[in-house]
PDB file of C-alpha atoms in Angstrom:
ATOM      1  CA  MET A 312     -36.829 -14.879   3.458  1.00 70.00           C
ATOM      2  CA  ILE A 313     -34.648 -14.390   0.487  1.00 81.00           C
ATOM      3  CA  GLN A 314     -34.351 -18.128  -0.556  1.00 81.00           C
ATOM      4  CA  ARG A 315     -36.351 -21.366  -0.093  1.00 84.00           C
ATOM      5  CA  ASP A 316     -35.218 -24.986  -1.102  1.00 83.00           C
ATOM      6  CA  GLY A 317     -32.344 -23.447  -2.814  1.00 82.00           C
ATOM      7  CA  ASN A 318     -34.204 -21.005  -5.038  1.00 86.00           C
ATOM      8  CA  PRO A 319     -34.813 -17.377  -4.617  1.00 85.00           C
ATOM      9  CA  THR A 320     -38.184 -16.086  -3.366  1.00 90.00           C
ATOM     10  CA  PRO A 321     -39.848 -13.123  -5.114  1.00 88.00           C
ATOM     11  CA  LEU A 322     -38.163 -10.960  -2.360  1.00 90.00           C
ATOM     12  CA  GLY A 323     -34.869 -12.443  -3.125  1.00 88.00           C
ATOM     13  CA  ASP A 324     -35.338 -11.674  -6.825  1.00 89.00           C
ATOM     14  CA  ALA A 325     -36.165  -8.124  -6.169  1.00 90.00           C
ATOM     15  CA  ILE A 326     -33.096  -7.667  -4.034  1.00 91.00           C
ATOM     16  CA  ALA A 327     -31.066  -9.109  -6.671  1.00 88.00           C
ATOM     17  CA  HIS A 328     -32.434  -6.963  -9.541  1.00 89.00           C
ATOM     18  CA  TYR A 329     -32.223  -3.858  -6.983  1.00 91.00           C
ATOM     19  CA  GLY A 330     -28.358  -4.727  -6.569  1.00 89.00           C
ATOM     20  CA  ARG A 331     -28.056  -4.635 -10.366  1.00 92.00           C
ATOM     21  CA  ILE A 332     -29.108  -1.148 -10.644  1.00 93.00           C
ATOM     22  CA  PHE A 333     -26.102   0.087  -8.869  1.00 91.00           C
ATOM     23  CA  LYS A 334     -23.575  -2.040 -10.705  1.00 92.00           C
ATOM     24  CA  THR A 335     -25.187  -0.906 -14.027  1.00 93.00           C
ATOM     25  CA  LEU A 336     -24.803   2.596 -12.991  1.00 93.00           C
ATOM     26  CA  HIS A 337     -21.170   2.047 -11.968  1.00 91.00           C
ATOM     27  CA  ILE A 338     -20.366   0.508 -15.303  1.00 92.00           C
ATOM     28  CA  LEU A 339     -21.897   3.131 -17.208  1.00 93.00           C
ATOM     29  CA  THR A 340     -20.337   5.941 -15.299  1.00 92.00           C
ATOM     30  CA  TYR A 341     -16.727   4.178 -15.675  1.00 90.00           C
ATOM     31  CA  ALA A 342     -17.452   4.144 -19.338  1.00 92.00           C
ATOM     32  CA  VAL A 343     -18.539   7.499 -19.969  1.00 92.00           C
ATOM     33  CA  GLU A 344     -16.630   9.705 -17.413  1.00 92.00           C
ATOM     34  CA  GLU A 345     -12.935   9.873 -17.468  1.00 93.00           C
ATOM     35  CA  PRO A 346     -12.205  11.564 -14.085  1.00 93.00           C
ATOM     36  CA  TYR A 347     -14.041   8.536 -12.522  1.00 92.00           C
ATOM     37  CA  ARG A 348     -11.920   6.151 -14.422  1.00 92.00           C
ATOM     38  CA  ARG A 349      -8.825   8.122 -13.309  1.00 92.00           C
ATOM     39  CA  ASP A 350      -9.988   8.129  -9.564  1.00 91.00           C
ATOM     40  CA  ILE A 351     -10.464   4.107  -9.881  1.00 91.00           C
ATOM     41  CA  LYS A 352      -7.009   3.773 -11.576  1.00 90.00           C
ATOM     42  CA  GLY A 353      -5.418   5.733  -8.767  1.00 87.00           C
ATOM     43  CA  ILE A 354      -7.221   3.766  -6.028  1.00 88.00           C
ATOM     44  CA  ARG A 355      -6.037   0.543  -7.655  1.00 90.00           C
ATOM     45  CA  ASN A 356      -2.549   1.622  -8.104  1.00 88.00           C
ATOM     46  CA  LEU A 357      -2.176   2.414  -4.345  1.00 86.00           C
ATOM     47  CA  GLN A 358      -3.798  -1.017  -3.697  1.00 88.00           C
ATOM     48  CA  GLU A 359      -1.180  -2.791  -5.989  1.00 90.00           C
ATOM     49  CA  SER A 360       1.755  -0.811  -4.273  1.00 89.00           C
ATOM     50  CA  ARG A 361       0.398  -2.014  -0.831  1.00 88.00           C
ATOM     51  CA  HIS A 362       0.046  -5.568  -1.795  1.00 86.00           C
ATOM     52  CA  ALA A 363       3.716  -5.587  -3.595  1.00 86.00           C
ATOM     53  CA  LEU A 364       4.962  -3.951  -0.223  1.00 87.00           C
ATOM     54  CA  ALA A 365       3.341  -6.805   1.813  1.00 85.00           C
ATOM     55  CA  GLY A 366       4.739  -9.291  -0.667  1.00 83.00           C
ATOM     56  CA  LYS A 367       8.213  -8.187   0.099  1.00 83.00           C
ATOM     57  CA  ILE A 368       7.677  -7.979   3.674  1.00 80.00           C
ATOM     58  CA  PHE A 369       6.024 -11.650   3.683  1.00 78.00           C
ATOM     59  CA  HIS A 370       8.838 -13.042   1.481  1.00 70.00           C
ATOM     60  CA  GLY A 371       9.341 -16.242   3.109  1.00 58.00           C
ATOM     61  CA  ARG A 372       6.318 -17.944   1.320  1.00 57.00           C
ATOM     62  CA  LYS A 373       6.662 -15.834  -1.687  1.00 61.00           C
ATOM     63  CA  GLY A 374       3.715 -13.613  -0.515  1.00 58.00           C
ATOM     64  CA  GLU A 375       1.277 -16.732   0.024  1.00 65.00           C
ATOM     65  CA  ILE A 376      -0.326 -18.019   3.103  1.00 64.00           C
ATOM     66  CA  TYR A 377      -0.362 -21.952   3.623  1.00 64.00           C
ATOM     67  CA  GLN A 378      -2.676 -22.690   6.723  1.00 62.00           C
ATOM     68  CA  ARG A 379      -5.365 -25.035   6.880  1.00 66.00           C
ATOM     69  CA  TYR A 380      -7.223 -23.448   9.564  1.00 65.00           C
ATOM     70  CA  HIS A 381      -8.505 -19.860   9.554  1.00 69.00           C
ATOM     71  CA  LYS A 382      -7.018 -18.972  13.092  1.00 67.00           C
ATOM     72  CA  GLY A 383      -3.554 -19.453  11.745  1.00 69.00           C
ATOM     73  CA  MET A 384      -4.272 -17.260   8.787  1.00 72.00           C
ATOM     74  CA  GLU A 385      -5.815 -14.532  10.838  1.00 75.00           C
ATOM     75  CA  GLU A 386      -2.820 -14.510  13.019  1.00 75.00           C
ATOM     76  CA  GLN A 387      -0.345 -14.427  10.096  1.00 75.00           C
ATOM     77  CA  LEU A 388      -2.421 -11.549   8.428  1.00 77.00           C
ATOM     78  CA  GLY A 389      -2.789  -9.652  11.405  1.00 80.00           C
ATOM     79  CA  ALA A 390       0.863  -9.755  11.964  1.00 80.00           C
ATOM     80  CA  LEU A 391       1.526  -8.860   8.327  1.00 82.00           C
ATOM     81  CA  GLY A 392      -0.751  -5.822   8.639  1.00 85.00           C
ATOM     82  CA  LEU A 393       0.937  -4.464  11.702  1.00 88.00           C
ATOM     83  CA  VAL A 394       4.307  -4.845  10.315  1.00 86.00           C
ATOM     84  CA  LEU A 395       3.114  -3.254   6.838  1.00 89.00           C
ATOM     85  CA  ASN A 396       1.636  -0.407   8.874  1.00 91.00           C
ATOM     86  CA  CYS A 397       4.879   0.182  10.796  1.00 89.00           C
ATOM     87  CA  VAL A 398       6.863   0.195   7.571  1.00 89.00           C
ATOM     88  CA  THR A 399       4.209   2.636   6.019  1.00 92.00           C
ATOM     89  CA  LEU A 400       4.465   5.018   9.064  1.00 92.00           C
ATOM     90  CA  TRP A 401       8.450   4.804   8.835  1.00 89.00           C
ATOM     91  CA  ASN A 402       8.428   5.484   5.162  1.00 91.00           C
ATOM     92  CA  THR A 403       5.848   8.518   5.657  1.00 93.00           C
ATOM     93  CA  PHE A 404       7.649  10.013   8.591  1.00 92.00           C
ATOM     94  CA  TYR A 405      10.979   9.901   6.775  1.00 89.00           C
ATOM     95  CA  MET A 406       9.494  11.336   3.349  1.00 91.00           C
ATOM     96  CA  ASP A 407       8.149  14.239   5.407  1.00 92.00           C
ATOM     97  CA  LYS A 408      11.374  14.807   6.983  1.00 90.00           C
ATOM     98  CA  ALA A 409      13.128  14.642   3.815  1.00 89.00           C
ATOM     99  CA  LEU A 410      10.808  17.160   2.211  1.00 91.00           C
ATOM    100  CA  ASP A 411      11.362  19.650   5.164  1.00 91.00           C
ATOM    101  CA  GLN A 412      14.965  19.425   4.783  1.00 88.00           C
ATOM    102  CA  LEU A 413      14.734  19.755   1.100  1.00 88.00           C
ATOM    103  CA  LYS A 414      12.595  22.811   1.364  1.00 89.00           C
ATOM    104  CA  ALA A 415      14.705  24.524   4.187  1.00 89.00           C
ATOM    105  CA  GLU A 416      17.602  24.090   1.861  1.00 87.00           C
ATOM    106  CA  ARG A 417      15.601  25.611  -1.009  1.00 88.00           C
ATOM    107  CA  TYR A 418      15.912  22.582  -3.176  1.00 87.00           C
ATOM    108  CA  PRO A 419      13.653  22.805  -6.278  1.00 87.00           C
ATOM    109  CA  LEU A 420      10.837  20.451  -5.432  1.00 88.00           C
ATOM    110  CA  GLY A 421       7.951  20.110  -8.258  1.00 89.00           C
ATOM    111  CA  GLU A 422       4.563  19.970  -6.738  1.00 89.00           C
ATOM    112  CA  GLU A 423       3.495  17.115  -9.135  1.00 88.00           C
ATOM    113  CA  ASP A 424       6.468  15.152  -8.012  1.00 88.00           C
ATOM    114  CA  VAL A 425       5.594  15.522  -4.347  1.00 89.00           C
ATOM    115  CA  ALA A 426       2.051  14.412  -5.147  1.00 87.00           C
ATOM    116  CA  ARG A 427       3.269  11.274  -6.654  1.00 86.00           C
ATOM    117  CA  LEU A 428       5.198  10.117  -3.624  1.00 89.00           C
ATOM    118  CA  SER A 429       3.871   7.079  -2.245  1.00 89.00           C
ATOM    119  CA  PRO A 430       4.672   5.492   1.469  1.00 90.00           C
ATOM    120  CA  PHE A 431       4.655   2.151  -0.164  1.00 89.00           C
ATOM    121  CA  VAL A 432       8.173   2.277  -1.524  1.00 86.00           C
ATOM    122  CA  ARG A 433      10.194  -0.939  -0.708  1.00 84.00           C
ATOM    123  CA  ARG A 434      13.626  -0.559  -2.431  1.00 81.00           C
ATOM    124  CA  HIS A 435      15.238   0.243   0.758  1.00 80.00           C
ATOM    125  CA  ILE A 436      13.993  -2.522   2.923  1.00 80.00           C
ATOM    126  CA  ASN A 437      16.121  -5.463   3.433  1.00 76.00           C
ATOM    127  CA  VAL A 438      14.071  -8.681   4.550  1.00 75.00           C
ATOM    128  CA  ILE A 439      16.802 -11.092   4.416  1.00 74.00           C
ATOM    129  CA  GLY A 440      19.747 -10.885   6.888  1.00 68.00           C
ATOM    130  CA  THR A 441      20.519 -10.445  10.675  1.00 70.00           C
ATOM    131  CA  TYR A 442      18.245  -8.171  12.583  1.00 70.00           C
ATOM    132  CA  SER A 443      19.127  -6.250  15.831  1.00 72.00           C
ATOM    133  CA  PHE A 444      16.569  -4.936  18.159  1.00 75.00           C
ATOM    134  CA  THR A 445      18.712  -2.864  20.108  1.00 82.00           C
ATOM    135  CA  GLN A 446      17.840   0.841  19.907  1.00 79.00           C
ATOM    136  CA  PRO A 447      20.424   3.080  18.149  1.00 77.00           C
ATOM    137  CA  ASP A 448      21.947   6.114  19.251  1.00 81.00           C
ATOM    138  CA  LEU A 449      19.978   8.643  17.017  1.00 81.00           C
ATOM    139  CA  GLY A 450      21.506  11.671  18.687  1.00 80.00           C
ATOM    140  CA  PRO A 451      19.450  14.679  19.742  1.00 83.00           C
ATOM    141  CA  THR A 452      17.189  14.688  16.573  1.00 80.00           C
ATOM    142  CA  GLY A 453      15.888  11.147  17.311  1.00 80.00           C
ATOM    143  CA  MET A 454      16.081  10.439  13.658  1.00 80.00           C
ATOM    144  CA  ARG A 455      18.590   8.898  11.403  1.00 79.00           C
ATOM    145  CA  GLN A 456      20.603  11.240   9.100  1.00 79.00           C
ATOM    146  CA  LEU A 457      19.205  12.010   5.648  1.00 79.00           C
ATOM    147  CA  ARG A 458      21.413  11.406   2.856  1.00 76.00           C
ATOM    148  CA  ASP A 459      22.445  14.510   0.647  1.00 76.00           C
ATOM    149  CA  PRO A 460      19.989  14.692  -2.468  1.00 70.00           C
ATOM    150  CA  ASP A 461      23.208  15.847  -4.369  1.00 74.00           C
ATOM    151  CA  GLU A 462      25.031  12.730  -4.092  1.00 76.00           C
ATOM    152  CA  PRO A 463      24.617   9.908  -6.448  1.00 74.00           C
ATOM    153  CA  ASP A 464      22.138   6.972  -5.393  1.00 67.00           C
ATOM    154  CA  TRP A 465      23.957   3.945  -4.109  1.00 58.00           C
ATOM    155  CA  ASP A 466      21.326   1.745  -5.628  1.00 57.00           C
ATOM    156  CA  ASP A 467      21.579   3.439  -9.445  1.00 51.00           C
ATOM    157  CA  ASP A 468      21.594  -0.119 -10.839  1.00 48.00           C
ATOM    158  CA  GLY A 469      17.816  -0.372 -10.310  1.00 44.00           C
ATOM    159  CA  LEU A 470      18.032  -3.009  -7.677  1.00 39.00           C
TER     160      LEU A 470
END
């Protein structure tokens, strides 16, 4: 038993104190070691990017779920997770193909730039409009044409 009559037992106190050891070690490591802080910042940035992409996909309610019962929330979150994973896979697939094409054309690629690519980009996603679910003719390659890297971006205005 960890608790009796709303108060922790001696065993419950011991477990709580034991848990504080790891929290203290984490905070001390975070305060002292810069590489540890950088790792945590990188993980936080990835999660924030993923949440921003999910917010764009789930635009109808401004990224918020308004269900009074858990089953409805679970269904919405499950569908959102599935769509989010599909968009991430799509982005990863086309980024890989774009990098392969740029390397084949001997386009100068900086390793530090490639390392900073993220599959959570969202500027190209249009969540408002008419959707067609017919499979397009993608030709013998089975993928869409990639744009020419030397052409100016169609979205230079930052939208």
